[in-house]
PDB file of C-alpha atoms in Angstrom:
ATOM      1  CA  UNK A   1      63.396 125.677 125.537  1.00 82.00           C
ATOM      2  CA  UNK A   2      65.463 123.460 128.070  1.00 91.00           C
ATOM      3  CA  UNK A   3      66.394 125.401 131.046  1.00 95.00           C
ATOM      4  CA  UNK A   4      67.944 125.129 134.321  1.00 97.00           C
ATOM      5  CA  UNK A   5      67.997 127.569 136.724  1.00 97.00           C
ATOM      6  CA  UNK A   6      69.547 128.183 140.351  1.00 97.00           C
ATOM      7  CA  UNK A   7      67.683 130.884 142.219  1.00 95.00           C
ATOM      8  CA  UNK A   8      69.938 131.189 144.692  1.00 96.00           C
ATOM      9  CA  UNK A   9      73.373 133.020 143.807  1.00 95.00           C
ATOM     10  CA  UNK A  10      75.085 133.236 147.017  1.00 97.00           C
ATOM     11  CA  UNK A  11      74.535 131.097 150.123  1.00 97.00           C
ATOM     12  CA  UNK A  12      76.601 130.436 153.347  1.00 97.00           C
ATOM     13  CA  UNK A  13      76.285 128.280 156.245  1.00 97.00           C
ATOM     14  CA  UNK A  14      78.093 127.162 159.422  1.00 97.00           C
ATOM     15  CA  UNK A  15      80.316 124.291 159.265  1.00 97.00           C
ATOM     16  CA  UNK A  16      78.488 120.976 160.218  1.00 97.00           C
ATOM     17  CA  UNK A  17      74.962 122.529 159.498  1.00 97.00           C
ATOM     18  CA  UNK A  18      73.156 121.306 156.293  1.00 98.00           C
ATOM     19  CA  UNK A  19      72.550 123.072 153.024  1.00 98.00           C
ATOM     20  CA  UNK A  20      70.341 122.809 150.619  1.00 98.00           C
ATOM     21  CA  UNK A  21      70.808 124.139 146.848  1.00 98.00           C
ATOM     22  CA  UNK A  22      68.173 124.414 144.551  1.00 98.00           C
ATOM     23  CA  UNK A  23      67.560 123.752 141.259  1.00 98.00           C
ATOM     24  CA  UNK A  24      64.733 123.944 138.727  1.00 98.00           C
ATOM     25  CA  UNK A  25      64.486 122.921 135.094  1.00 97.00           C
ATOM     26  CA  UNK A  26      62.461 122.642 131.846  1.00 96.00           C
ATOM     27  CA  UNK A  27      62.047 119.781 129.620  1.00 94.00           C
ATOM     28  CA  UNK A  28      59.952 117.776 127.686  1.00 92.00           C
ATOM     29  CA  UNK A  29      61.772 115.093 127.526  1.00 89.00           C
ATOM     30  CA  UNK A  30      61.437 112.223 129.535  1.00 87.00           C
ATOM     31  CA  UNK A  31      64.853 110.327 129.625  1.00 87.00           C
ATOM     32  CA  UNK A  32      67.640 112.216 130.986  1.00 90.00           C
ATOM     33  CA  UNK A  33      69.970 112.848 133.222  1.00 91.00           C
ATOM     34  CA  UNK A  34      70.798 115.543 136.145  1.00 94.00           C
ATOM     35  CA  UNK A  35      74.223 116.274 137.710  1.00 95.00           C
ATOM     36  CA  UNK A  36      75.514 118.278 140.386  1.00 97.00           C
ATOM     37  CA  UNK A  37      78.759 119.948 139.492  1.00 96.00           C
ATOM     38  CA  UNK A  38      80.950 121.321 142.148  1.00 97.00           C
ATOM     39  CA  UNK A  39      83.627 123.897 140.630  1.00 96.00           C
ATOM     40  CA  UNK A  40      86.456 125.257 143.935  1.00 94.00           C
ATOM     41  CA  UNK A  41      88.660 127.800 143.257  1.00 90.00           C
ATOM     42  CA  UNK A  42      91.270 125.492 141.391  1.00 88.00           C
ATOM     43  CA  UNK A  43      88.694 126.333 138.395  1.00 91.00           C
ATOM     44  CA  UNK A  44      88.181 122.070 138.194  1.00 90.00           C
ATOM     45  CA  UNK A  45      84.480 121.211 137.669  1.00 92.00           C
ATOM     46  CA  UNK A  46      84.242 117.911 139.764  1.00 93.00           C
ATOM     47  CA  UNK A  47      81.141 115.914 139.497  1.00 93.00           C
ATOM     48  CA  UNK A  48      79.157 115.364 143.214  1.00 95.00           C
ATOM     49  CA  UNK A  49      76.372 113.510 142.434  1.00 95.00           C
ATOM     50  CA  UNK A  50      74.187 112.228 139.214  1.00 93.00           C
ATOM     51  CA  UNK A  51      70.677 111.452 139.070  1.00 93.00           C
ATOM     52  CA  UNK A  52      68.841 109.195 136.246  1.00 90.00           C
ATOM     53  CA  UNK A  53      65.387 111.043 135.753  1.00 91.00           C
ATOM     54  CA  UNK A  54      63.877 108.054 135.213  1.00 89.00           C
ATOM     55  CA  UNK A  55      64.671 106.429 138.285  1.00 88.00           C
ATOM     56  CA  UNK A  56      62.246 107.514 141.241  1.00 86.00           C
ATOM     57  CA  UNK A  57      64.667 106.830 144.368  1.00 92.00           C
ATOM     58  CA  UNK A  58      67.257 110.016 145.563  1.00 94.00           C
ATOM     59  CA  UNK A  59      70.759 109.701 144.607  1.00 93.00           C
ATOM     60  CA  UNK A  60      73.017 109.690 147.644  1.00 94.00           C
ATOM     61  CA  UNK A  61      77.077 109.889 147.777  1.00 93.00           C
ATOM     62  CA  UNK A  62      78.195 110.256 151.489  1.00 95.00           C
ATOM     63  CA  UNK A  63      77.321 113.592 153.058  1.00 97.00           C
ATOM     64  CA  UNK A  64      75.372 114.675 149.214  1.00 98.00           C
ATOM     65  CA  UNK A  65      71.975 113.617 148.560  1.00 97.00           C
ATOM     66  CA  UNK A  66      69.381 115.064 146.082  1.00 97.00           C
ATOM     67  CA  UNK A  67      66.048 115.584 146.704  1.00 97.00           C
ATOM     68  CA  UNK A  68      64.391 114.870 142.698  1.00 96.00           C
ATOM     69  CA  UNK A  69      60.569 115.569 141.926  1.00 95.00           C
ATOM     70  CA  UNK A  70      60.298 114.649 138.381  1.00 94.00           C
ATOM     71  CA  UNK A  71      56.857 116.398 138.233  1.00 93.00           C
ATOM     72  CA  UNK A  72      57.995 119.248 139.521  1.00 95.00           C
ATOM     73  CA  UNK A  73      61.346 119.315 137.394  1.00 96.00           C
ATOM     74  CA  UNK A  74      62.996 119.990 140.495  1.00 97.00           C
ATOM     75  CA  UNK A  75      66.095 118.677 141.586  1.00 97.00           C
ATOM     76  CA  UNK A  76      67.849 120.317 144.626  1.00 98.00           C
ATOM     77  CA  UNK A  77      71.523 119.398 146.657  1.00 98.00           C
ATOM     78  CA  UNK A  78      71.662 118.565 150.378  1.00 98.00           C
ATOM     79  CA  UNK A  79      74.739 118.802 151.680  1.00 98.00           C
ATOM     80  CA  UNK A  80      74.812 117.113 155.020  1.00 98.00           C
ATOM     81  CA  UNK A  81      77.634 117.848 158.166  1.00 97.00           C
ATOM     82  CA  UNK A  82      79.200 120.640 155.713  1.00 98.00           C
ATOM     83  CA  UNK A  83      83.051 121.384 155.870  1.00 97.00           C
ATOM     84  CA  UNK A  84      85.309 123.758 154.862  1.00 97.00           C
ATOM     85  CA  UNK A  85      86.039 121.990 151.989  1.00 96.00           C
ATOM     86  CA  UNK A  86      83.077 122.335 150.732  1.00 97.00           C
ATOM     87  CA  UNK A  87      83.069 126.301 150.079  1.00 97.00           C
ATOM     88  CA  UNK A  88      82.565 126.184 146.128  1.00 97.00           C
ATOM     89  CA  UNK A  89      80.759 127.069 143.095  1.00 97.00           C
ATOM     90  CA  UNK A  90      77.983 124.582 142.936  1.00 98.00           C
ATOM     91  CA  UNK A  91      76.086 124.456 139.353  1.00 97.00           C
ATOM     92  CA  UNK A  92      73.021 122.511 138.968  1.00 97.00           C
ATOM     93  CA  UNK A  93      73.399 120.460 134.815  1.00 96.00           C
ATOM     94  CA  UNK A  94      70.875 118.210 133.067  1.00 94.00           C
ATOM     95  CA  UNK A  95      71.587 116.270 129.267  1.00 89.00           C
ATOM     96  CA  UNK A  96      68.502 116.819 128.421  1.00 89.00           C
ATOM     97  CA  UNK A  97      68.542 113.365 126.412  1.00 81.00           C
ATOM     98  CA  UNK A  98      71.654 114.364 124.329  1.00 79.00           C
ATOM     99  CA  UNK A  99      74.889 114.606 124.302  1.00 76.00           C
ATOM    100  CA  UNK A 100      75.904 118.285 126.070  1.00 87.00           C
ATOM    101  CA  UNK A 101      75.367 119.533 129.018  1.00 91.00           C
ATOM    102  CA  UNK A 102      73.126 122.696 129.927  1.00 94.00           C
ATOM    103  CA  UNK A 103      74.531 124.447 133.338  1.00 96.00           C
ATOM    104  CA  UNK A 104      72.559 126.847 135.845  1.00 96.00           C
ATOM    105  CA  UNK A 105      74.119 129.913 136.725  1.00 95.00           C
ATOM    106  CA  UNK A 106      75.369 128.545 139.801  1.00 96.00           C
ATOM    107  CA  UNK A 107      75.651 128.889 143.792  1.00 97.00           C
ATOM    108  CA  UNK A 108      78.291 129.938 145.612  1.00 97.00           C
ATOM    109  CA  UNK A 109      78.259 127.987 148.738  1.00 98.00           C
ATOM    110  CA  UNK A 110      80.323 129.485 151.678  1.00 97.00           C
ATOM    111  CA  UNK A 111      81.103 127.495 154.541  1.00 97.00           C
ATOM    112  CA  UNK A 112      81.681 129.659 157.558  1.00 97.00           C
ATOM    113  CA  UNK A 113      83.993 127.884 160.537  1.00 96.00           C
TER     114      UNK A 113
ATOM    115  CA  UNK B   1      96.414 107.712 136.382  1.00 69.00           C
ATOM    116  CA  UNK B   2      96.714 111.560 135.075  1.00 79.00           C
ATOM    117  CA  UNK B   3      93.518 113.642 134.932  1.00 92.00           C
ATOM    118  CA  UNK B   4      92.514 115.844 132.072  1.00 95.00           C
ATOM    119  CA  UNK B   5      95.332 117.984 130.974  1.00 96.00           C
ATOM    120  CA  UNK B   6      94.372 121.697 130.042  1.00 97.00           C
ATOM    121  CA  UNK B   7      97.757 123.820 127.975  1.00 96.00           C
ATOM    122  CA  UNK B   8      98.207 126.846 129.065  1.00 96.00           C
ATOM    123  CA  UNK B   9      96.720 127.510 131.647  1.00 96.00           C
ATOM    124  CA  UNK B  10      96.699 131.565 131.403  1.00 97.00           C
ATOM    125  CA  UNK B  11      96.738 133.170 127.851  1.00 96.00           C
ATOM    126  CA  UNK B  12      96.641 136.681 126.624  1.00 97.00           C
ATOM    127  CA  UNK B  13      96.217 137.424 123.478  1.00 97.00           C
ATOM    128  CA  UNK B  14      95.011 140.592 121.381  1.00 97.00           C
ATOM    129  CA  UNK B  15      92.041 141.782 119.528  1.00 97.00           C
ATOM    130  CA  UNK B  16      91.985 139.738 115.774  1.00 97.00           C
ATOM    131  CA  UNK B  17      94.759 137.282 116.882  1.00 97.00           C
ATOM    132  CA  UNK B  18      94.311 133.484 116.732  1.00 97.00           C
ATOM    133  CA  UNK B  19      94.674 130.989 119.742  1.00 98.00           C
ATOM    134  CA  UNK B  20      94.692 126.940 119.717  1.00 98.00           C
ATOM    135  CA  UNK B  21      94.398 125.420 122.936  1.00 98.00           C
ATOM    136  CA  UNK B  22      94.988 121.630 123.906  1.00 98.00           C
ATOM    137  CA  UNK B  23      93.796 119.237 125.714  1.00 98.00           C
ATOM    138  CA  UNK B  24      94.922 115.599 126.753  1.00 97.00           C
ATOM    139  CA  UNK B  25      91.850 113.796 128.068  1.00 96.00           C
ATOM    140  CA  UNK B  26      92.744 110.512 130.600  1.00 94.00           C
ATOM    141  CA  UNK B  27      94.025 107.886 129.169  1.00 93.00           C
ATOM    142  CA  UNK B  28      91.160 105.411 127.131  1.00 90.00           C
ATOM    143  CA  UNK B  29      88.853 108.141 126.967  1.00 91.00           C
ATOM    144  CA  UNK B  30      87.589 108.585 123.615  1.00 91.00           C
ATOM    145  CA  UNK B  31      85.375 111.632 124.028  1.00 91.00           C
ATOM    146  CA  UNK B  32      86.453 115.215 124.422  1.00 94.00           C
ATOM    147  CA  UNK B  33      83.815 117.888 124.943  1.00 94.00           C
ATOM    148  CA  UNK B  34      84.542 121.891 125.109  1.00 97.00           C
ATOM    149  CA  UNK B  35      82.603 124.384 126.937  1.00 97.00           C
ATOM    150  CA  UNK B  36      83.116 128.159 127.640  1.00 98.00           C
ATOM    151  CA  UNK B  37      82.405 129.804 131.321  1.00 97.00           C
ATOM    152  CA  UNK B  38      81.971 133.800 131.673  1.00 95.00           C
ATOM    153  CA  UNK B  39      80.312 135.556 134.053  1.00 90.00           C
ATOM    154  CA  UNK B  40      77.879 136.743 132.020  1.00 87.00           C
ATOM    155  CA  UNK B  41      77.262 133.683 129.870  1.00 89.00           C
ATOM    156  CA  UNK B  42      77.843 131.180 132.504  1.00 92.00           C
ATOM    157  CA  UNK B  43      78.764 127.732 130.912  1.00 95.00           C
ATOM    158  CA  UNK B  44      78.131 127.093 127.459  1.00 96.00           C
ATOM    159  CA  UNK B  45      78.971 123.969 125.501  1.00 95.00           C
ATOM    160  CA  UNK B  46      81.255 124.425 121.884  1.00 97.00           C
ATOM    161  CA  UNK B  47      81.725 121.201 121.148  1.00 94.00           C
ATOM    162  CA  UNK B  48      82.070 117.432 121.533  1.00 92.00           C
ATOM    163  CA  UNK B  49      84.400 114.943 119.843  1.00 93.00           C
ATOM    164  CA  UNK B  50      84.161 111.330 119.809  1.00 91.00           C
ATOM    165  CA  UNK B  51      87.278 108.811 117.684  1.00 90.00           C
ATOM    166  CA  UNK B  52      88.119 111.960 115.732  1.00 94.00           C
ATOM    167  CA  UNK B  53      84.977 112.926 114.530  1.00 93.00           C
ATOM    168  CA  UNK B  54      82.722 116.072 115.533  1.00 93.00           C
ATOM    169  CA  UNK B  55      79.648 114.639 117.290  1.00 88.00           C
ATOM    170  CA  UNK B  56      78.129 117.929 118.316  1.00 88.00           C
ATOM    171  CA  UNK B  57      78.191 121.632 118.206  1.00 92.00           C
ATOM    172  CA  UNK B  58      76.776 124.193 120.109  1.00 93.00           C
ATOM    173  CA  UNK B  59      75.907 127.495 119.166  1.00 93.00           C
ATOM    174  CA  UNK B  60      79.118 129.655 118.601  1.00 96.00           C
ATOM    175  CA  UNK B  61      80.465 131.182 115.443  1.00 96.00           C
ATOM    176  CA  UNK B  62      82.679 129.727 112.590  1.00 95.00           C
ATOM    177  CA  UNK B  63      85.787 131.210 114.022  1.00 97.00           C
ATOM    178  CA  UNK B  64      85.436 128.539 117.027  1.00 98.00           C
ATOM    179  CA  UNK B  65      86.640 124.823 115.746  1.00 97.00           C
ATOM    180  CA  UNK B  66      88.340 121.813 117.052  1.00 97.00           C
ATOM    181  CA  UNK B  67      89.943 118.371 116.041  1.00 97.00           C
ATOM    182  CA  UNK B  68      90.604 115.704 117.794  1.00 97.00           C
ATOM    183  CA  UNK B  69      93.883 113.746 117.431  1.00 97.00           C
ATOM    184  CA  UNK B  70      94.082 109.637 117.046  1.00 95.00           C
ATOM    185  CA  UNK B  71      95.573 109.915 120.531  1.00 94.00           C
ATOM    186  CA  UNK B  72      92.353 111.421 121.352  1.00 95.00           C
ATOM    187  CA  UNK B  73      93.990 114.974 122.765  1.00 97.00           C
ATOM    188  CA  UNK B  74      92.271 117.573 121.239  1.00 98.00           C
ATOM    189  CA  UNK B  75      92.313 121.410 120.548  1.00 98.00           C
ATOM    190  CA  UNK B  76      90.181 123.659 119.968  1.00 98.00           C
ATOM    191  CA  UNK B  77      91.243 127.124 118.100  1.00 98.00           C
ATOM    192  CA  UNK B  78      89.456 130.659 117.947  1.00 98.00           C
ATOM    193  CA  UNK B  79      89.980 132.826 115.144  1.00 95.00           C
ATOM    194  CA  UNK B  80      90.068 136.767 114.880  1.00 96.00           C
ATOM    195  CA  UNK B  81      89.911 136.725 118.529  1.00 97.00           C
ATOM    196  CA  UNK B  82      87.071 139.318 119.751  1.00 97.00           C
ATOM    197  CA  UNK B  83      87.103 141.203 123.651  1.00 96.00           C
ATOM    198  CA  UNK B  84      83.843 138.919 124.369  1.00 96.00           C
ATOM    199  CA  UNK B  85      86.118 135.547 123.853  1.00 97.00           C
ATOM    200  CA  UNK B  86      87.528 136.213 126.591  1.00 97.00           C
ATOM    201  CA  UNK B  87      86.695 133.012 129.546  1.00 97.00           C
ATOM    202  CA  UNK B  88      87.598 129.991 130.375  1.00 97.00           C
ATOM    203  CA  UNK B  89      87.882 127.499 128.565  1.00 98.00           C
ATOM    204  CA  UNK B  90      86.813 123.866 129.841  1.00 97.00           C
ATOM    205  CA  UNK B  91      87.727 121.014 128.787  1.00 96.00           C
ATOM    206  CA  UNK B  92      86.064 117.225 129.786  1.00 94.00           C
ATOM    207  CA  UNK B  93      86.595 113.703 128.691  1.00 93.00           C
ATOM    208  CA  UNK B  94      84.852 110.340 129.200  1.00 88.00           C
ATOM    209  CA  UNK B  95      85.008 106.784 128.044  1.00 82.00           C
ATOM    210  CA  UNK B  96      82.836 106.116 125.243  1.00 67.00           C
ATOM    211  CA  UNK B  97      79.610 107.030 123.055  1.00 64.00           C
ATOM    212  CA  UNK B  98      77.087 108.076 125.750  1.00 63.00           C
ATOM    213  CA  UNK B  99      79.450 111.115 127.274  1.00 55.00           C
ATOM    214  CA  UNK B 100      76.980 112.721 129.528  1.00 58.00           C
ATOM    215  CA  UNK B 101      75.429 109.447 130.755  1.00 63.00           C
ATOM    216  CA  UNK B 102      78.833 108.693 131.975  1.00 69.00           C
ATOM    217  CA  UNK B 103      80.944 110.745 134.541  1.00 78.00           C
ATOM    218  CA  UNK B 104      82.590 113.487 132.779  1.00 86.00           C
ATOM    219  CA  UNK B 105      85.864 114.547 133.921  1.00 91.00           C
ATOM    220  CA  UNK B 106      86.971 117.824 133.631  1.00 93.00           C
ATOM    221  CA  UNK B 107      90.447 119.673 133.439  1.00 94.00           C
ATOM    222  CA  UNK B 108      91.194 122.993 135.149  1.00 94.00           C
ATOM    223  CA  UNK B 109      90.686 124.907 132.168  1.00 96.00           C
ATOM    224  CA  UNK B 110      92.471 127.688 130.156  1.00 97.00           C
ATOM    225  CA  UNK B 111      91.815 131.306 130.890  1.00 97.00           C
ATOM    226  CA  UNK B 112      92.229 133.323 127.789  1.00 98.00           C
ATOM    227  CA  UNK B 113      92.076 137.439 128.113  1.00 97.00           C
ATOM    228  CA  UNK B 114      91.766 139.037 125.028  1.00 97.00           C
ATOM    229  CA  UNK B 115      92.867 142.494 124.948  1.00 96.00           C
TER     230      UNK B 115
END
């Protein structure tokens, strides 16, 4: 079965600290892609960051970076200098190779002035 | 340019009513996907459109179906609405034929309560 799954339900941190989100997966596929999903209380899923499993460098956008270990089928969210802004639902999503997406369960992230 | 339009945006229906919900995707996208969020469910995909045509379909039951438009906008409908229908309902678009390869863009739903 392909799987993702986000340990963590509930984190919080102070603002400017980093964060870091984890997420794990199953697949036996070897071409696909993972996404970090960021969903506020507006209900809007807005994409963070993307990562193409098969290349081997980190995806970074600004203060978001990933930290991937294909062999591990890990694939977790640093979120560097956090703000208030950033107090969301964070879900963890792979393609799996086709055409849908398969969400974790998701993190609330709190960010605490 | 507009984002991804979700109508309504709160709904309440009742127990063996029907619903259709709509969604305008952003301009020149051609592909519309669905999912449903609950809490107990989390976020599960329905079903993806691409130049009118169903491309893919998760795992939900006949009385869940959409279309897609030549405009590309696209609704979905539930029939004989059940208590466990109720969520919100998600709807993304993106340019062309490789949806989740590309950024997906997402509206801000509709929540549906069925009483």
């Amino acid at each position: 079965a392909q799987t993702v799954t986000q340990s963590q339900p509930e984190m919080s941190v102070q603002e400017a600290e980093t964060v870091t989100l984890s997420c794990t997966y199953d697949t036996s596929e070897n071409n696909y892609y993972l996404f970090w999903y960021k969903q506020p209380p507006s209900r809007q899923m807005i994409l963070v960051i993307r990562q193409e499993a098969y290349k081997q460098q980190n995806a970074t956008e600004n203060r978001f970076s990933v930290n991937f270990q294909k062999a591990a089928k890990s694939f977790s969210l640093k979120i560097s200098d956090s703000q208030l802004g950033d107090t969301a639902m964070y879900f963890c999503a792979s393609n799996f190779g086709n055409e849908k997406l398969t969400f974790g369960t998701g993190t609330r992230l709190t960010i605490i002035p | 340019k507009a984002g991804v339009t979700q109508t309504p945006r709160y709904l309440i229906k009742t127990r063996g009513q029907q619903v259709t919900l709509s969604c305008s995707p952003i301009s020149g996208h051609r592909s519309v996907s669905w999912y449903q969020q609950t809490p107990g469910q989390g976020l599960q995909f329905l079903f993806e459109y691409f130049s009118e045509t169903q491309r893919n379909k998760g795992n939900f039951p006949g009385r869940f179906s959409g279309r897609q438009f030549s405009n590309s906008r696209s609704e979905m409908n539930v029939s004989t609405l059940e208590l466990g229908d109720s969520a919100l309902y998600l709807c993304a678009s993106s340019l062309g034929d490789r949806v989740t390869n590309e950024k997906l863009f997402f509206g801000s739903g509709t929540q549906l309560s069925v009483l």
